[in-house]
DNA sequence: CGAGATTCATGTGAAGTATACCTTTAGGCTTAA
DNA sequence: AAGCCTAAAGGTATACTTCACATGAATCTCGTA
């Protein structure tokens, strides 16, 4: 619950930040006026949370069969028998995480009713500073058990010992859900998973079952055979939604979130079409609807119309990218900033060497200690992984081997990024 | 002319280092018997 | 003597550096037709 509040708060801040245009005209009205207007206006939100990215609805349309299978697989947990490890995969926004959270909620509900000592732990392995290394992952799990674990300093073995202790403290079954498990394995290898699956043989009181979630369909094939067979004792594939299904889902959510008649004809269809274009990613569709609603609210409009959806589309992309950049360390931001400036200055392709030179100059001006080229090379790789830039290793024959780097974000968005970074640093190139 | 060698710029793996943090331990000080 | 506090010692994870080797196609070289 707490994380949701933070999330939402951050979102609104992000939206506000990118929509600075409005501030000038707002200043003409007094703050009192604005607050008064806000309170007197008929808010069309009944329940904002229904559009939040981590909202778990009671009903998940078009997923009944998959939910049933999932429930069947996990049901033994209610009798403290270890269910099969489960591997869930499918594209982003196909309801994997949602379905699992839903099933976990229900499982917990039944477990507490039956007084079963079932513990479910959900972790997203992609969240930096949370669960992206072996140490952090286990530390995070221990925190779920109410243990206070330092961010560094303890040997990883010690964490494993503590973890086992927690498990063995009573007869229980632990269901460990690892979201974006491919990210974890990419960074730390699959030994962790092997250790987890092996844990059961050492445990006397407790048992642990693992559920892995991945957007990468090929991920399971790249695992070592021993891990592969134990992780995917059961597999569930989530196919992408089609436009009609997305519309259904949006209507359900809209009915929860808004008052009747606060949406214009065609708004739902437009949001759905937008998402369907993006491999049927429902999350995007819901976010789009949410941002459109927030824009409409700010305008003081009576209903959400198609224009709001159009504007929201731009906002959403900005929100996502700026959120990512905001979370990056200064050195990464400096690297990105250099890339953007260089890309603007010339139309010829950019190479690692050019970027490093530019980066060093920038560091000088910022009085920032420059990192080595080795590290910057890794940072460029990270930016590529984040989808902000595209960096492809190419060989230029006699003229060496390097990465060819380009940005494929809209000009407008790149402008916003530059504004953000310059504002953050109080600096202008 | 074409096969093989060379070359360049930097990708990439491995090992080393600095930093920030942790626990343990020894020594010194205070307190109470 | 027991209890408590403090600082040093010894240990770890992480982010970064240093070192060294790997890469791969354009270009060069040299043998052959």
Tab-separated table of N, CA and C in Angstrom, chain A residues 24-165:
chain	number	residue	atom	x	y	z
A	24	UNK	N	2.217	29.657	-16.295
A	24	UNK	CA	2.080	31.074	-16.541
A	24	UNK	C	0.651	31.560	-16.407
A	25	UNK	N	-0.246	30.863	-17.057
A	25	UNK	CA	-1.634	31.318	-17.025
A	25	UNK	C	-2.270	31.042	-15.671
A	26	UNK	N	-1.731	30.020	-15.004
A	26	UNK	CA	-2.283	29.686	-13.697
A	26	UNK	C	-2.021	30.804	-12.696
A	27	UNK	N	-0.874	31.470	-12.881
A	27	UNK	CA	-0.497	32.488	-11.916
A	27	UNK	C	-1.509	33.620	-11.847
A	28	UNK	N	-2.266	33.749	-12.954
A	28	UNK	CA	-3.244	34.827	-12.965
A	28	UNK	C	-4.381	34.566	-11.980
A	29	UNK	N	-4.654	33.278	-11.727
A	29	UNK	CA	-5.678	32.958	-10.741
A	29	UNK	C	-4.972	32.764	-9.412
A	30	UNK	N	-5.616	33.170	-8.352
A	30	UNK	CA	-4.943	32.999	-7.065
A	30	UNK	C	-5.010	31.531	-6.673
A	31	UNK	N	-4.127	31.147	-5.781
A	31	UNK	CA	-4.094	29.771	-5.312
A	31	UNK	C	-5.427	29.398	-4.679
A	32	UNK	N	-6.005	30.353	-3.957
A	32	UNK	CA	-7.314	30.115	-3.339
A	32	UNK	C	-8.350	29.742	-4.377
A	33	UNK	N	-8.351	30.529	-5.454
A	33	UNK	CA	-9.320	30.287	-6.526
A	33	UNK	C	-9.203	28.863	-7.041
A	34	UNK	N	-7.951	28.477	-7.257
A	34	UNK	CA	-7.719	27.161	-7.841
A	34	UNK	C	-8.225	26.062	-6.915
A	35	UNK	N	-7.889	26.211	-5.636
A	35	UNK	CA	-8.334	25.195	-4.682
A	35	UNK	C	-9.852	25.182	-4.569
A	36	UNK	N	-10.441	26.369	-4.553
A	36	UNK	CA	-11.904	26.453	-4.483
A	36	UNK	C	-12.524	25.750	-5.679
A	37	UNK	N	-11.986	26.095	-6.852
A	37	UNK	CA	-12.522	25.521	-8.082
A	37	UNK	C	-12.387	24.004	-8.050
A	38	UNK	N	-11.244	23.560	-7.529
A	38	UNK	CA	-10.994	22.124	-7.480
A	38	UNK	C	-12.030	21.422	-6.624
A	39	UNK	N	-12.345	22.053	-5.491
A	39	UNK	CA	-13.298	21.425	-4.578
A	39	UNK	C	-14.728	21.497	-5.080
A	40	UNK	N	-15.073	22.622	-5.733
A	40	UNK	CA	-16.459	22.795	-6.142
A	40	UNK	C	-16.765	21.980	-7.398
A	41	UNK	N	-15.741	21.801	-8.217
A	41	UNK	CA	-15.976	21.084	-9.472
A	41	UNK	C	-16.354	19.633	-9.192
A	42	UNK	N	-17.217	19.153	-10.017
A	42	UNK	CA	-17.679	17.782	-9.830
A	42	UNK	C	-16.562	16.838	-10.255
A	43	UNK	N	-15.863	16.222	-9.343
A	43	UNK	CA	-14.721	15.408	-9.750
A	43	UNK	C	-15.206	14.140	-10.434
A	44	UNK	N	-14.702	13.877	-11.605
A	44	UNK	CA	-15.217	12.667	-12.246
A	44	UNK	C	-14.502	11.410	-11.803
A	45	UNK	N	-13.461	11.586	-11.017
A	45	UNK	CA	-12.836	10.408	-10.420
A	45	UNK	C	-13.674	9.931	-9.239
A	46	UNK	N	-14.070	8.706	-9.264
A	46	UNK	CA	-14.684	8.127	-8.077
A	46	UNK	C	-13.609	7.404	-7.285
A	47	UNK	N	-12.713	6.800	-8.033
A	47	UNK	CA	-11.710	5.955	-7.407
A	47	UNK	C	-10.455	5.927	-8.275
A	48	UNK	N	-9.578	6.850	-7.953
A	48	UNK	CA	-8.349	6.987	-8.723
A	48	UNK	C	-7.531	5.695	-8.761
A	49	UNK	N	-7.542	4.992	-7.643
A	49	UNK	CA	-6.657	3.831	-7.520
A	49	UNK	C	-6.948	2.773	-8.577
A	50	UNK	N	-8.176	2.761	-9.090
A	50	UNK	CA	-8.530	1.734	-10.067
A	50	UNK	C	-7.711	1.850	-11.344
A	51	UNK	N	-7.071	3.011	-11.553
A	51	UNK	CA	-6.251	3.171	-12.752
A	51	UNK	C	-4.759	3.119	-12.439
A	52	UNK	N	-4.430	2.924	-11.167
A	52	UNK	CA	-3.010	2.859	-10.798
A	52	UNK	C	-2.400	1.587	-11.376
A	53	UNK	N	-1.116	1.638	-11.641
A	53	UNK	CA	-0.492	0.521	-12.350
A	53	UNK	C	-0.474	-0.757	-11.511
A	54	UNK	N	-0.542	-0.610	-10.199
A	54	UNK	CA	-0.480	-1.823	-9.378
A	54	UNK	C	-1.824	-2.178	-8.753
A	55	UNK	N	-2.885	-1.654	-9.326
A	55	UNK	CA	-4.214	-1.976	-8.813
A	55	UNK	C	-4.595	-3.389	-9.231
A	56	UNK	N	-5.110	-4.138	-8.277
A	56	UNK	CA	-5.524	-5.506	-8.591
A	56	UNK	C	-7.052	-5.590	-8.512
A	57	UNK	N	-7.716	-5.660	-9.666
A	57	UNK	CA	-9.176	-5.701	-9.658
A	57	UNK	C	-9.681	-7.078	-9.213
A	58	UNK	N	-10.954	-7.128	-8.840
A	58	UNK	CA	-11.544	-8.411	-8.432
A	58	UNK	C	-11.682	-9.357	-9.609
A	59	UNK	N	-11.989	-8.734	-10.746
A	59	UNK	CA	-12.236	-9.556	-11.929
A	59	UNK	C	-11.167	-9.266	-12.967
A	60	UNK	N	-10.613	-10.301	-13.528
A	60	UNK	CA	-9.635	-10.085	-14.588
A	60	UNK	C	-10.203	-10.684	-15.869
A	61	UNK	N	-10.731	-9.845	-16.750
A	61	UNK	CA	-11.401	-10.366	-17.941
A	61	UNK	C	-10.423	-11.082	-18.876
A	62	UNK	N	-10.927	-12.053	-19.573
A	62	UNK	CA	-10.171	-12.783	-20.600
A	62	UNK	C	-8.974	-13.557	-20.048
A	63	UNK	N	-8.958	-13.781	-18.760
A	63	UNK	CA	-7.846	-14.534	-18.191
A	63	UNK	C	-8.360	-15.654	-17.286
A	64	UNK	N	-9.636	-15.974	-17.425
A	64	UNK	CA	-10.222	-16.940	-16.498
A	64	UNK	C	-9.540	-18.305	-16.567
A	65	UNK	N	-9.273	-18.742	-17.809
A	65	UNK	CA	-8.675	-20.080	-17.941
A	65	UNK	C	-7.264	-20.122	-17.374
A	66	UNK	N	-6.505	-19.043	-17.636
A	66	UNK	CA	-5.136	-19.014	-17.115
A	66	UNK	C	-5.130	-18.912	-15.600
A	67	UNK	N	-6.077	-18.116	-15.067
A	67	UNK	CA	-6.178	-17.992	-13.610
A	67	UNK	C	-6.506	-19.337	-12.983
A	68	UNK	N	-7.401	-20.063	-13.649
A	68	UNK	CA	-7.802	-21.363	-13.112
A	68	UNK	C	-6.616	-22.321	-13.089
A	69	UNK	N	-5.851	-22.301	-14.174
A	69	UNK	CA	-4.671	-23.174	-14.223
A	69	UNK	C	-3.689	-22.801	-13.128
A	70	UNK	N	-3.489	-21.499	-13.006
A	70	UNK	CA	-2.550	-21.016	-12.007
A	70	UNK	C	-2.991	-21.444	-10.616
A	71	UNK	N	-4.272	-21.294	-10.358
A	71	UNK	CA	-4.811	-21.669	-9.042
A	71	UNK	C	-4.607	-23.157	-8.799
A	72	UNK	N	-4.840	-23.952	-9.845
A	72	UNK	CA	-4.660	-25.398	-9.715
A	72	UNK	C	-3.224	-25.753	-9.352
A	73	UNK	N	-2.310	-25.065	-10.019
A	73	UNK	CA	-0.897	-25.351	-9.789
A	73	UNK	C	-0.485	-24.967	-8.371
A	74	UNK	N	-1.022	-23.828	-7.905
A	74	UNK	CA	-0.558	-23.312	-6.615
A	74	UNK	C	-1.381	-23.820	-5.430
A	75	UNK	N	-2.502	-24.429	-5.731
A	75	UNK	CA	-3.410	-24.849	-4.653
A	75	UNK	C	-2.758	-25.717	-3.568
A	76	UNK	N	-1.855	-26.646	-3.889
A	76	UNK	CA	-1.260	-27.483	-2.845
A	76	UNK	C	-0.666	-26.664	-1.701
A	77	UNK	N	-0.317	-25.403	-2.000
A	77	UNK	CA	0.267	-24.548	-0.969
A	77	UNK	C	-0.661	-24.417	0.233
A	78	UNK	N	-1.954	-24.498	-0.026
A	78	UNK	CA	-2.924	-24.329	1.066
A	78	UNK	C	-2.847	-25.477	2.073
A	79	UNK	N	-2.345	-26.609	1.632
A	79	UNK	CA	-2.166	-27.726	2.558
A	79	UNK	C	-0.704	-27.853	2.976
A	80	UNK	N	0.029	-26.788	2.715
A	80	UNK	CA	1.464	-26.765	3.037
A	80	UNK	C	2.260	-27.816	2.278
A	81	UNK	N	1.712	-28.267	1.164
A	81	UNK	CA	2.507	-29.100	0.271
A	81	UNK	C	3.156	-28.169	-0.744
A	82	UNK	N	4.360	-28.463	-1.071
A	82	UNK	CA	5.041	-27.573	-2.004
A	82	UNK	C	4.432	-27.706	-3.406
A	83	UNK	N	3.907	-26.605	-3.957
A	83	UNK	CA	3.419	-26.677	-5.335
A	83	UNK	C	4.610	-26.726	-6.293
A	84	UNK	N	4.352	-27.094	-7.524
A	84	UNK	CA	5.441	-27.101	-8.514
A	84	UNK	C	5.942	-25.681	-8.718
A	85	UNK	N	7.220	-25.555	-8.999
A	85	UNK	CA	7.720	-24.243	-9.397
A	85	UNK	C	7.036	-23.874	-10.698
A	86	UNK	N	6.826	-22.581	-10.866
A	86	UNK	CA	6.041	-22.143	-12.004
A	86	UNK	C	6.787	-21.060	-12.759
A	87	UNK	N	6.718	-21.147	-14.065
A	87	UNK	CA	7.333	-20.110	-14.884
A	87	UNK	C	6.262	-19.482	-15.763
A	88	UNK	N	6.095	-18.170	-15.614
A	88	UNK	CA	5.046	-17.455	-16.335
A	88	UNK	C	5.702	-16.511	-17.320
A	89	UNK	N	5.300	-16.585	-18.576
A	89	UNK	CA	5.902	-15.679	-19.542
A	89	UNK	C	4.914	-15.144	-20.544
A	90	UNK	N	5.287	-14.074	-21.200
A	90	UNK	CA	4.415	-13.400	-22.165
A	90	UNK	C	4.866	-11.962	-22.283
A	91	UNK	N	4.371	-11.255	-23.291
A	91	UNK	CA	4.789	-9.869	-23.507
A	91	UNK	C	4.388	-8.970	-22.348
A	92	UNK	N	4.920	-7.755	-22.337
A	92	UNK	CA	4.532	-6.803	-21.293
A	92	UNK	C	3.060	-6.458	-21.447
A	93	UNK	N	2.426	-6.213	-20.295
A	93	UNK	CA	1.040	-5.780	-20.319
A	93	UNK	C	0.074	-6.845	-20.780
A	94	UNK	N	0.378	-8.113	-20.482
A	94	UNK	CA	-0.572	-9.163	-20.835
A	94	UNK	C	-1.207	-9.736	-19.580
A	95	UNK	N	-0.981	-9.082	-18.459
A	95	UNK	CA	-1.663	-9.465	-17.232
A	95	UNK	C	-0.951	-10.521	-16.403
A	96	UNK	N	0.328	-10.764	-16.664
A	96	UNK	CA	1.057	-11.784	-15.901
A	96	UNK	C	1.140	-11.403	-14.432
A	97	UNK	N	1.701	-10.232	-14.199
A	97	UNK	CA	1.895	-9.784	-12.825
A	97	UNK	C	0.552	-9.649	-12.113
A	98	UNK	N	-0.385	-9.040	-12.823
A	98	UNK	CA	-1.709	-8.831	-12.252
A	98	UNK	C	-2.347	-10.152	-11.836
A	99	UNK	N	-2.303	-11.126	-12.745
A	99	UNK	CA	-2.932	-12.415	-12.449
A	99	UNK	C	-2.267	-13.078	-11.244
A	100	UNK	N	-0.954	-12.974	-11.188
A	100	UNK	CA	-0.255	-13.593	-10.064
A	100	UNK	C	-0.596	-12.910	-8.757
A	101	UNK	N	-0.627	-11.585	-8.792
A	101	UNK	CA	-0.945	-10.854	-7.561
A	101	UNK	C	-2.351	-11.203	-7.108
A	102	UNK	N	-3.234	-11.301	-8.080
A	102	UNK	CA	-4.611	-11.667	-7.774
A	102	UNK	C	-4.641	-13.040	-7.109
A	103	UNK	N	-3.956	-13.985	-7.740
A	103	UNK	CA	-3.933	-15.347	-7.195
A	103	UNK	C	-3.285	-15.369	-5.812
A	104	UNK	N	-2.230	-14.597	-5.651
A	104	UNK	CA	-1.564	-14.536	-4.349
A	104	UNK	C	-2.505	-13.990	-3.282
A	105	UNK	N	-3.232	-12.925	-3.642
A	105	UNK	CA	-4.184	-12.348	-2.678
A	105	UNK	C	-5.189	-13.392	-2.232
A	106	UNK	N	-5.733	-14.082	-3.237
A	106	UNK	CA	-6.754	-15.090	-2.926
A	106	UNK	C	-6.151	-16.208	-2.085
A	107	UNK	N	-4.951	-16.588	-2.447
A	107	UNK	CA	-4.269	-17.658	-1.737
A	107	UNK	C	-4.083	-17.268	-0.272
A	108	UNK	N	-3.640	-16.035	-0.063
A	108	UNK	CA	-3.434	-15.551	1.296
A	108	UNK	C	-4.742	-15.523	2.071
A	109	UNK	N	-5.789	-15.099	1.361
A	109	UNK	CA	-7.111	-15.023	1.984
A	109	UNK	C	-7.520	-16.401	2.497
A	110	UNK	N	-7.421	-17.393	1.604
A	110	UNK	CA	-7.826	-18.738	1.990
A	110	UNK	C	-6.904	-19.304	3.062
A	111	UNK	N	-5.632	-18.966	2.945
A	111	UNK	CA	-4.668	-19.487	3.915
A	111	UNK	C	-4.966	-18.960	5.305
A	112	UNK	N	-5.274	-17.654	5.384
A	112	UNK	CA	-5.520	-17.096	6.716
A	112	UNK	C	-6.832	-17.624	7.272
A	113	UNK	N	-7.798	-17.877	6.387
A	113	UNK	CA	-9.064	-18.429	6.846
A	113	UNK	C	-8.839	-19.836	7.403
A	114	UNK	N	-7.979	-20.583	6.717
A	114	UNK	CA	-7.723	-21.957	7.154
A	114	UNK	C	-6.589	-22.010	8.179
A	115	UNK	N	-6.106	-20.810	8.548
A	115	UNK	CA	-5.038	-20.731	9.533
A	115	UNK	C	-3.781	-21.485	9.070
A	116	UNK	N	-3.457	-21.318	7.816
A	116	UNK	CA	-2.277	-21.990	7.266
A	116	UNK	C	-1.105	-21.025	7.288
A	117	UNK	N	0.051	-21.518	7.632
A	117	UNK	CA	1.222	-20.637	7.661
A	117	UNK	C	1.859	-20.570	6.275
A	118	UNK	N	1.168	-19.863	5.415
A	118	UNK	CA	1.665	-19.668	4.054
A	118	UNK	C	2.185	-18.247	3.959
A	119	UNK	N	3.371	-18.103	3.398
A	119	UNK	CA	3.899	-16.745	3.228
A	119	UNK	C	4.193	-16.522	1.758
A	120	UNK	N	3.635	-15.451	1.217
A	120	UNK	CA	3.922	-15.138	-0.180
A	120	UNK	C	4.779	-13.882	-0.236
A	121	UNK	N	5.788	-13.937	-1.073
A	121	UNK	CA	6.683	-12.793	-1.212
A	121	UNK	C	6.755	-12.432	-2.688
A	122	UNK	N	6.499	-11.170	-2.977
A	122	UNK	CA	6.586	-10.721	-4.365
A	122	UNK	C	7.757	-9.761	-4.494
A	123	UNK	N	8.649	-10.016	-5.425
A	123	UNK	CA	9.779	-9.118	-5.642
A	123	UNK	C	9.933	-8.815	-7.125
A	124	UNK	N	10.191	-7.574	-7.424
A	124	UNK	CA	10.500	-7.215	-8.797
A	124	UNK	C	12.008	-7.076	-8.933
A	125	UNK	N	12.604	-7.959	-9.715
A	125	UNK	CA	14.068	-8.033	-9.795
A	125	UNK	C	14.663	-6.899	-10.616
A	126	UNK	N	13.813	-6.106	-11.246
A	126	UNK	CA	14.357	-5.065	-12.109
A	126	UNK	C	14.636	-3.792	-11.319
A	127	UNK	N	13.932	-3.610	-10.210
A	127	UNK	CA	14.056	-2.375	-9.459
A	127	UNK	C	15.475	-2.209	-8.944
A	128	UNK	N	16.135	-1.197	-9.413
A	128	UNK	CA	17.506	-0.943	-9.018
A	128	UNK	C	17.523	-0.645	-7.531
A	129	UNK	N	18.577	-0.974	-6.876
A	129	UNK	CA	18.750	-0.721	-5.450
A	129	UNK	C	17.791	-1.566	-4.617
A	130	UNK	N	17.058	-2.442	-5.239
A	130	UNK	CA	16.139	-3.254	-4.462
A	130	UNK	C	16.472	-4.726	-4.584
A	131	UNK	N	16.501	-5.207	-5.803
A	131	UNK	CA	16.678	-6.650	-5.954
A	131	UNK	C	17.437	-6.999	-7.223
A	132	UNK	N	18.419	-6.202	-7.582
A	132	UNK	CA	19.106	-6.485	-8.841
A	132	UNK	C	20.447	-7.184	-8.664
A	133	UNK	N	20.806	-7.551	-7.435
A	133	UNK	CA	21.977	-8.409	-7.238
A	133	UNK	C	21.574	-9.500	-6.256
A	134	UNK	N	22.431	-10.519	-6.169
A	134	UNK	CA	22.149	-11.638	-5.276
A	134	UNK	C	21.942	-11.138	-3.848
A	135	UNK	N	22.903	-10.320	-3.405
A	135	UNK	CA	22.836	-9.800	-2.036
A	135	UNK	C	21.547	-9.033	-1.793
A	136	UNK	N	21.242	-8.096	-2.715
A	136	UNK	CA	20.062	-7.244	-2.523
A	136	UNK	C	18.778	-8.049	-2.551
A	137	UNK	N	18.755	-9.052	-3.408
A	137	UNK	CA	17.552	-9.875	-3.516
A	137	UNK	C	17.259	-10.561	-2.196
A	138	UNK	N	18.281	-11.208	-1.641
A	138	UNK	CA	18.068	-11.947	-0.410
A	138	UNK	C	17.815	-10.989	0.748
A	139	UNK	N	18.531	-9.852	0.728
A	139	UNK	CA	18.300	-8.843	1.761
A	139	UNK	C	16.841	-8.411	1.740
A	140	UNK	N	16.316	-8.234	0.528
A	140	UNK	CA	14.923	-7.795	0.386
A	140	UNK	C	13.961	-8.859	0.902
A	141	UNK	N	14.274	-10.109	0.607
A	141	UNK	CA	13.428	-11.197	1.098
A	141	UNK	C	13.432	-11.203	2.626
A	142	UNK	N	14.631	-11.020	3.193
A	142	UNK	CA	14.737	-11.031	4.654
A	142	UNK	C	13.930	-9.889	5.254
A	143	UNK	N	13.920	-8.749	4.577
A	143	UNK	CA	13.123	-7.621	5.070
A	143	UNK	C	11.647	-7.991	5.084
A	144	UNK	N	11.234	-8.787	4.097
A	144	UNK	CA	9.845	-9.251	4.057
A	144	UNK	C	9.531	-10.099	5.295
A	145	UNK	N	10.554	-10.742	5.814
A	145	UNK	CA	10.383	-11.555	7.017
A	145	UNK	C	10.527	-10.707	8.269
A	146	UNK	N	10.678	-9.385	8.072
A	146	UNK	CA	10.780	-8.501	9.220
A	146	UNK	C	12.174	-8.399	9.797
A	147	UNK	N	13.178	-8.894	9.057
A	147	UNK	CA	14.549	-8.788	9.528
A	147	UNK	C	15.122	-7.450	9.073
A	148	UNK	N	15.959	-6.877	9.904
A	148	UNK	CA	16.612	-5.632	9.526
A	148	UNK	C	17.980	-5.972	8.948
A	149	UNK	N	18.136	-5.782	7.645
A	149	UNK	CA	19.385	-6.176	7.000
A	149	UNK	C	20.093	-4.933	6.468
A	150	UNK	N	21.386	-4.771	6.772
A	150	UNK	CA	22.126	-3.611	6.252
A	150	UNK	C	22.293	-3.693	4.742
A	151	UNK	N	22.462	-2.523	4.108
A	151	UNK	CA	22.554	-2.496	2.647
A	151	UNK	C	23.871	-3.080	2.158
A	152	UNK	N	24.880	-3.117	2.996
A	152	UNK	CA	26.149	-3.728	2.627
A	152	UNK	C	26.883	-4.114	3.906
A	153	UNK	N	27.940	-4.874	3.741
A	153	UNK	CA	28.747	-5.202	4.919
A	153	UNK	C	28.667	-6.649	5.330
A	154	UNK	N	27.499	-7.268	5.176
A	154	UNK	CA	27.383	-8.676	5.572
A	154	UNK	C	27.824	-9.573	4.429
A	155	UNK	N	28.426	-10.715	4.746
A	155	UNK	CA	28.725	-11.674	3.691
A	155	UNK	C	27.433	-12.267	3.149
A	156	UNK	N	27.419	-12.573	1.863
A	156	UNK	CA	26.206	-13.126	1.260
A	156	UNK	C	25.843	-14.462	1.906
A	157	UNK	N	26.863	-15.230	2.281
A	157	UNK	CA	26.606	-16.515	2.945
A	157	UNK	C	25.803	-16.324	4.218
A	158	UNK	N	26.149	-15.243	4.913
A	158	UNK	CA	25.460	-14.936	6.170
A	158	UNK	C	23.972	-14.689	5.891
A	159	UNK	N	23.699	-14.001	4.773
A	159	UNK	CA	22.309	-13.735	4.418
A	159	UNK	C	21.581	-15.041	4.143
A	160	UNK	N	22.255	-15.954	3.462
A	160	UNK	CA	21.634	-17.249	3.183
A	160	UNK	C	21.326	-17.973	4.481
A	161	UNK	N	22.280	-17.861	5.436
A	161	UNK	CA	22.095	-18.528	6.728
A	161	UNK	C	20.868	-17.944	7.438
A	162	UNK	N	20.781	-16.591	7.438
A	162	UNK	CA	19.650	-15.912	8.059
A	162	UNK	C	18.345	-16.338	7.388
A	163	UNK	N	18.414	-16.420	6.063
A	163	UNK	CA	17.235	-16.774	5.283
A	163	UNK	C	16.746	-18.164	5.677
A	164	UNK	N	17.681	-19.083	5.759
A	164	UNK	CA	17.314	-20.449	6.134
A	164	UNK	C	16.721	-20.484	7.526
A	165	UNK	N	17.314	-19.660	8.394
A	165	UNK	CA	16.831	-19.583	9.775
A	165	UNK	C	15.375	-19.112	9.804
